[in-house]
Amino acid sequence: MPRPYEREYNDLGKKRRRSNTFQLPAGIPAWLPAVIWLGGAVLPLALLLIAAVASGTRPMLMPLAIGTGLLSFMAGWVWLMIVAAADSIGTLLMCMFIPFYILYFVLNNLDQTLRPMLLYLFGIVTVIAGGYVPGPPPKPLPPPEQAQVQTPPRNGPASADPPKVKPPEPQPAPKKGPPPTVVVPTPPFDVDPKAKDAGPKAYLASLTPFDYQAGPWKLGVGVRGDDLKTPIRVKSQEYRYGLSTHPPGRGACRVSFVPGREFKRFKGWVGVSDSIGTLSGPVVFAVYGDGRQLWESAGVPAPGDTAGFDIDVTGVKVLTLETRMQSGFNHLAHASWLDPWLER
């Protein structure tokens, strides 16, 4: 027959031992937590740091960071469940199915749950940080139509004269009836003073836009119009004097300038700025002189695709650029005029 208070004494001792020591369930080796800690946190973190120093590229670091985070997240969760199971099956079930109970269990058994909880949180933070791994700096790749446009450095002096380049082949508007027209508001001057003062060649972006029929974003000069910070990039080539005119879902986005009959040719390229994702429909670019269409592109179907133009603008007072959706939605349709220029 047990002595008085013997059962209560034994129960108290069990509770004390259980709160002060980590008891693995039967069949689980004692070295398992150390392996989980090493393989789930230390080793992937070391590999991530080595990869960051060696490559510095987003395509490698982003999946590696997310994979490391998921591995650490799962390892920390399994470890926490092992600790909960060592307490009791009821504790394990409550940690798995009762919201916030695991937080209560962790705080009341911090000596046993601190390391698995840190591993669990490390995984969550690493997965989130994986989406913000910086991309590589843009590489100087050839611009559209295999013609090299050497844009000035972003921190260098701005120049109104574009470099001498081989112009792309002209792409005239289709000859089907009279060309389309648009209504152009009366300009504030007969000729833009900047056009008069320009040399034999001038970037269109160096003139003053006097009318802007906006799409969803503002007019961007050298930057995209959605945030006015992201540089215009097509095929990783930056265009400091590019114009970003994002078309609306319906209708068109237009911007007008007043070269004032000072120039004879209008040249350049058009394209959709680099982005992660696909367009739901092609983007169409068009150029109007005094309200009459002078050129229209075929539909540009995807980010990075381009088309060139070389247009006769002799006698044109008001030059209007237009972008619109040929079909589909306008999501990611960052329509860009890639450093277009005028020649006398």
Coordinates of C-alpha atoms in Angstrom, one line a residue:
M1 CA 0.0 0.0 0.0
P2 CA 1.5 3.4 -1.0
R3 CA 2.5 5.7 1.8
P4 CA 0.5 9.0 2.3
Y5 CA 1.2 11.7 -0.3
E6 CA 3.5 9.2 -2.3
R7 CA 1.4 9.5 -5.5
E8 CA 1.2 13.3 -5.2
Y9 CA 5.0 13.4 -4.7
N10 CA 5.6 11.2 -7.7
D11 CA 3.3 13.4 -9.9
L12 CA 5.1 16.5 -8.8
G13 CA 8.5 15.0 -9.6
K14 CA 7.3 14.0 -13.1
K15 CA 6.0 17.5 -13.8
R16 CA 9.3 19.0 -12.5
R17 CA 11.4 16.7 -14.7
R18 CA 9.2 17.3 -17.7
S19 CA 9.5 21.1 -17.3
N20 CA 13.3 21.1 -16.9
T21 CA 14.4 18.4 -19.4
F22 CA 13.6 17.7 -23.0
Q23 CA 12.2 14.2 -23.4
L24 CA 12.1 12.8 -26.9
P25 CA 9.4 10.3 -27.7
A26 CA 10.4 6.6 -27.9
G27 CA 12.1 5.7 -31.1
I28 CA 13.5 9.2 -31.9
P29 CA 17.3 9.4 -31.6
A30 CA 18.8 12.0 -29.3
W31 CA 20.9 13.6 -32.0
L32 CA 17.9 14.5 -34.2
P33 CA 17.4 18.1 -32.9
A34 CA 21.1 18.9 -33.5
V35 CA 20.8 17.6 -37.1
I36 CA 17.7 19.6 -37.7
W37 CA 19.3 22.7 -36.3
L38 CA 22.5 22.3 -38.4
G39 CA 20.8 21.2 -41.6
G40 CA 17.8 23.5 -41.3
A41 CA 19.5 26.8 -40.3
V42 CA 23.3 26.9 -40.2
L43 CA 24.2 25.1 -43.4
P44 CA 21.6 26.8 -45.7
L45 CA 22.5 30.2 -44.2
A46 CA 26.1 29.5 -45.0
L47 CA 25.3 28.4 -48.5
L48 CA 23.1 31.6 -49.0
L49 CA 26.0 33.9 -47.9
I50 CA 28.5 32.0 -50.1
A51 CA 26.1 32.3 -53.1
A52 CA 25.5 36.0 -52.4
V53 CA 29.3 36.8 -52.5
A54 CA 30.0 34.5 -55.5
S55 CA 27.1 35.5 -57.8
G56 CA 25.2 38.5 -56.6
T57 CA 22.5 37.7 -59.1
R58 CA 18.8 37.6 -58.4
P59 CA 18.0 34.4 -60.5
M60 CA 20.2 32.3 -58.1
L61 CA 19.7 34.1 -54.8
M62 CA 15.9 34.5 -54.9
P63 CA 15.0 30.7 -55.1
L64 CA 17.9 29.8 -52.8
A65 CA 16.7 32.3 -50.1
I66 CA 13.1 31.1 -50.4
G67 CA 14.1 27.4 -50.4
T68 CA 16.2 28.0 -47.3
G69 CA 13.4 29.8 -45.6
L70 CA 10.9 27.0 -46.3
L71 CA 13.3 24.4 -45.1
S72 CA 14.0 26.3 -41.9
F73 CA 10.3 27.0 -41.4
M74 CA 9.4 23.3 -41.7
A75 CA 12.3 22.2 -39.6
G76 CA 11.4 24.6 -36.8
W77 CA 7.7 23.5 -36.9
V78 CA 8.6 19.8 -36.8
W79 CA 10.9 20.5 -33.9
L80 CA 8.2 22.4 -32.0
M81 CA 5.8 19.5 -32.5
I82 CA 8.4 17.1 -31.2
V83 CA 8.7 19.2 -28.0
A84 CA 4.9 19.4 -27.7
A85 CA 4.6 15.6 -28.2
A86 CA 7.2 15.0 -25.5
D87 CA 4.9 16.9 -23.1
S88 CA 1.7 15.0 -24.0
I89 CA -0.4 14.0 -27.0
G90 CA -3.0 16.5 -25.9
T91 CA -0.5 19.3 -25.9
L92 CA 0.5 18.3 -29.4
L93 CA -3.1 18.3 -30.7
M94 CA -3.8 21.7 -29.0
C95 CA -0.6 23.2 -30.6
M96 CA -1.7 21.9 -34.0
F97 CA -5.4 22.8 -34.0
I98 CA -6.0 25.5 -31.4
P99 CA -5.1 29.1 -32.6
F100 CA -2.4 30.8 -30.5
Y101 CA -2.0 27.9 -28.1
I102 CA 1.4 27.2 -29.5
L103 CA 2.5 30.7 -28.4
Y104 CA 1.3 30.0 -24.9
F105 CA 3.1 26.7 -24.9
V106 CA 6.4 28.3 -26.2
L107 CA 6.3 31.1 -23.6
N108 CA 5.7 28.6 -20.7
N109 CA 8.5 26.2 -21.9
L110 CA 11.0 28.7 -23.2
D111 CA 14.0 26.6 -22.2
Q112 CA 12.9 23.8 -24.5
T113 CA 11.2 25.8 -27.3
L114 CA 13.6 28.7 -27.8
R115 CA 15.8 27.2 -30.5
P116 CA 13.0 25.6 -32.6
M117 CA 11.0 28.8 -32.3
L118 CA 14.0 30.9 -33.5
L119 CA 14.5 28.4 -36.4
Y120 CA 10.8 28.7 -37.2
L121 CA 10.9 32.6 -37.2
F122 CA 14.2 32.5 -39.2
G123 CA 12.4 30.6 -41.9
I124 CA 9.5 33.1 -42.1
V125 CA 11.9 36.1 -42.3
T126 CA 14.1 34.4 -44.9
V127 CA 11.1 33.6 -47.2
I128 CA 9.9 37.2 -47.0
A129 CA 13.4 38.6 -47.6
G130 CA 13.8 36.3 -50.6
G131 CA 11.4 38.4 -52.5
Y132 CA 13.6 41.5 -52.0
V133 CA 16.9 40.1 -53.2
P134 CA 18.3 42.8 -55.4
G135 CA 18.6 42.2 -59.1
P136 CA 21.8 42.5 -61.1
P137 CA 22.9 45.9 -62.5
P138 CA 21.7 46.4 -66.1
K139 CA 24.1 45.1 -68.7
P140 CA 24.9 47.2 -71.8
L141 CA 23.1 45.0 -74.3
P142 CA 22.4 46.1 -77.9
P143 CA 19.2 48.1 -78.2
P144 CA 16.4 47.3 -80.7
E145 CA 16.9 46.7 -84.4
Q146 CA 20.7 46.0 -83.8
A147 CA 21.6 49.7 -83.9
Q148 CA 23.6 51.0 -81.0
V149 CA 22.1 54.0 -79.2
Q150 CA 24.7 55.2 -76.7
T151 CA 22.7 57.1 -74.1
P152 CA 24.6 59.6 -71.9
P153 CA 25.5 58.4 -68.4
R154 CA 22.7 59.1 -65.9
N155 CA 25.0 61.3 -63.8
G156 CA 26.6 63.1 -66.8
P157 CA 25.5 66.4 -68.4
A158 CA 22.3 66.4 -70.3
S159 CA 22.6 67.0 -74.0
A160 CA 19.8 67.8 -76.4
D161 CA 21.8 66.3 -79.3
P162 CA 21.4 62.6 -79.8
P163 CA 24.4 60.5 -81.0
K164 CA 24.9 59.6 -84.6
V165 CA 23.3 56.3 -85.2
K166 CA 22.1 54.3 -88.2
P167 CA 18.3 54.9 -88.3
P168 CA 15.9 52.0 -88.5
E169 CA 14.0 51.2 -91.7
P170 CA 10.9 53.3 -91.9
Q171 CA 7.6 51.6 -91.3
P172 CA 4.8 53.7 -92.9
A173 CA 1.2 53.5 -91.9
P174 CA -0.9 51.1 -93.9
K175 CA -2.3 52.6 -97.1
K176 CA -6.0 51.8 -96.6
G177 CA -8.1 54.9 -97.2
P178 CA -7.3 58.3 -95.6
P179 CA -5.1 58.2 -92.5
P180 CA -6.8 58.5 -89.1
T181 CA -6.8 61.9 -87.4
V182 CA -7.0 63.2 -83.9
V183 CA -8.1 66.5 -82.4
V184 CA -5.1 68.5 -81.1
P185 CA -5.6 71.4 -78.8
T186 CA -4.2 74.8 -79.8
P187 CA -0.6 75.0 -78.7
P188 CA 0.6 77.8 -76.4
F189 CA 3.2 78.9 -79.0
D190 CA 3.9 78.6 -82.7
V191 CA 7.3 77.0 -82.1
D192 CA 8.8 75.6 -78.9
P193 CA 11.7 78.0 -77.9
K194 CA 13.8 74.9 -77.1
A195 CA 13.3 73.6 -80.6
K196 CA 14.6 76.9 -82.0
D197 CA 17.6 76.8 -79.9
A198 CA 18.4 73.1 -80.6
G199 CA 21.2 71.9 -82.8
P200 CA 20.8 69.8 -86.0
K201 CA 19.4 66.9 -83.8
A202 CA 17.4 67.1 -80.6
Y203 CA 15.8 64.5 -78.3
L204 CA 12.0 64.9 -78.3
A205 CA 12.2 64.7 -74.5
S206 CA 14.2 68.0 -74.5
L207 CA 11.1 69.8 -75.8
T208 CA 8.2 70.9 -73.6
P209 CA 5.0 68.7 -73.7
F210 CA 2.0 71.1 -73.9
D211 CA -0.8 68.6 -73.8
Y212 CA -1.0 65.2 -72.2
Q213 CA -4.1 62.9 -72.4
A214 CA -3.1 60.6 -69.6
G215 CA -3.6 56.9 -69.2
P216 CA -3.5 55.4 -65.7
W217 CA -0.1 57.0 -64.9
K218 CA 1.7 60.2 -65.3
L219 CA 4.0 61.1 -68.2
G220 CA 7.5 59.7 -67.4
V221 CA 10.6 61.2 -68.9
G222 CA 13.5 58.7 -68.5
V223 CA 11.4 56.9 -65.9
R224 CA 8.2 54.9 -65.8
G225 CA 5.1 56.9 -65.1
D226 CA 3.7 54.6 -62.4
D227 CA 6.2 55.6 -59.7
L228 CA 8.4 58.2 -61.6
K229 CA 11.5 56.4 -60.1
T230 CA 12.0 53.2 -62.1
P231 CA 14.2 53.9 -65.1
I232 CA 12.8 53.0 -68.6
R233 CA 14.6 49.7 -69.5
V234 CA 14.1 47.5 -72.5
K235 CA 16.2 44.4 -72.9
S236 CA 18.1 45.8 -69.8
Q237 CA 19.1 48.9 -71.8
E238 CA 18.3 52.2 -70.0
Y239 CA 16.8 55.1 -72.0
R240 CA 17.4 58.4 -70.2
Y241 CA 15.5 60.4 -72.8
G242 CA 12.7 57.9 -73.2
L243 CA 9.0 58.7 -72.8
S244 CA 6.7 56.5 -70.8
T245 CA 3.0 56.7 -71.9
H246 CA 1.0 53.9 -70.4
P247 CA -2.2 53.4 -72.4
P248 CA -5.6 53.2 -70.6
G249 CA -7.8 50.1 -70.7
R250 CA -10.0 51.9 -73.3
G251 CA -9.1 54.8 -75.5
A252 CA -5.6 56.1 -76.0
C253 CA -2.8 58.0 -74.1
R254 CA -1.4 61.0 -76.1
V255 CA 1.3 63.6 -75.5
S256 CA 1.9 66.5 -77.9
F257 CA 5.0 68.7 -78.6
V258 CA 5.5 71.8 -80.8
P259 CA 8.6 71.4 -83.0
G260 CA 7.1 74.2 -85.0
R261 CA 8.2 73.1 -88.5
E262 CA 11.9 73.2 -87.4
F263 CA 12.7 69.6 -88.3
K264 CA 12.4 67.2 -91.2
R265 CA 12.8 63.7 -89.7
F266 CA 11.5 62.0 -86.5
K267 CA 13.4 58.8 -85.6
G268 CA 13.6 56.3 -82.8
W269 CA 12.2 53.1 -81.4
V270 CA 9.2 52.0 -79.4
G271 CA 8.8 49.1 -77.0
V272 CA 7.3 47.8 -73.8
S273 CA 9.5 48.2 -70.7
D274 CA 11.0 45.1 -69.0
S275 CA 8.8 43.6 -66.4
I276 CA 8.0 40.3 -64.7
G277 CA 4.9 39.1 -66.3
T278 CA 3.1 39.0 -69.7
L279 CA 0.8 41.3 -71.5
S280 CA -2.8 40.3 -72.1
G281 CA -2.8 42.0 -75.5
P282 CA -0.4 43.9 -77.9
V283 CA 0.3 47.7 -77.5
V284 CA 0.0 49.9 -80.6
F285 CA 2.1 53.1 -81.1
A286 CA 1.2 55.9 -83.5
V287 CA 2.6 59.3 -84.5
Y288 CA 0.5 62.2 -85.6
G289 CA 1.5 65.4 -87.4
D290 CA -0.9 68.3 -86.9
G291 CA -3.6 65.7 -86.1
R292 CA -3.0 63.5 -89.1
Q293 CA -1.5 60.0 -88.6
L294 CA 2.0 59.7 -90.0
W295 CA 3.0 56.2 -88.7
E296 CA 1.5 53.3 -86.8
S297 CA 3.3 50.3 -85.4
A298 CA 2.2 46.7 -85.5
G299 CA 1.1 45.4 -82.1
V300 CA 4.0 45.1 -79.7
P301 CA 3.1 41.9 -77.9
A302 CA 5.5 41.5 -74.9
P303 CA 7.9 43.4 -72.7
G304 CA 11.3 43.7 -74.4
D305 CA 9.7 43.7 -77.9
T306 CA 10.5 46.7 -80.1
A307 CA 9.7 48.5 -83.4
G308 CA 11.6 51.2 -85.2
F309 CA 10.4 54.3 -87.1
D310 CA 11.8 57.0 -89.4
I311 CA 9.2 59.5 -90.3
D312 CA 9.1 62.6 -92.5
V313 CA 7.8 65.5 -90.4
T314 CA 8.6 68.3 -92.8
G315 CA 6.2 71.2 -92.2
V316 CA 4.7 69.6 -89.0
K317 CA 3.9 72.1 -86.3
V318 CA 2.4 69.9 -83.6
L319 CA 3.8 66.3 -83.1
T320 CA 1.6 63.9 -81.1
L321 CA 2.6 60.5 -79.8
E322 CA -0.2 58.0 -79.1
T323 CA -0.3 54.6 -77.4
R324 CA -3.3 52.3 -77.1
M325 CA -4.1 48.7 -76.5
Q326 CA -4.8 46.6 -79.6
S327 CA -6.7 44.1 -77.4
G328 CA -6.8 42.8 -73.9
F329 CA -6.2 44.6 -70.6
N330 CA -3.5 47.3 -70.0
H331 CA -1.8 45.6 -67.0
L332 CA 2.0 45.9 -67.4
A333 CA 1.6 47.8 -70.6
H334 CA 4.5 50.2 -69.9
A335 CA 4.6 51.6 -73.4
S336 CA 7.9 53.5 -74.0
W337 CA 9.3 55.7 -76.7
L338 CA 13.0 54.9 -76.6
D339 CA 15.0 58.1 -76.9
P340 CA 13.2 59.4 -80.0
W341 CA 14.9 62.3 -81.7
L342 CA 14.3 65.0 -84.3
E343 CA 16.6 66.0 -87.2
R344 CA 16.6 69.2 -89.2

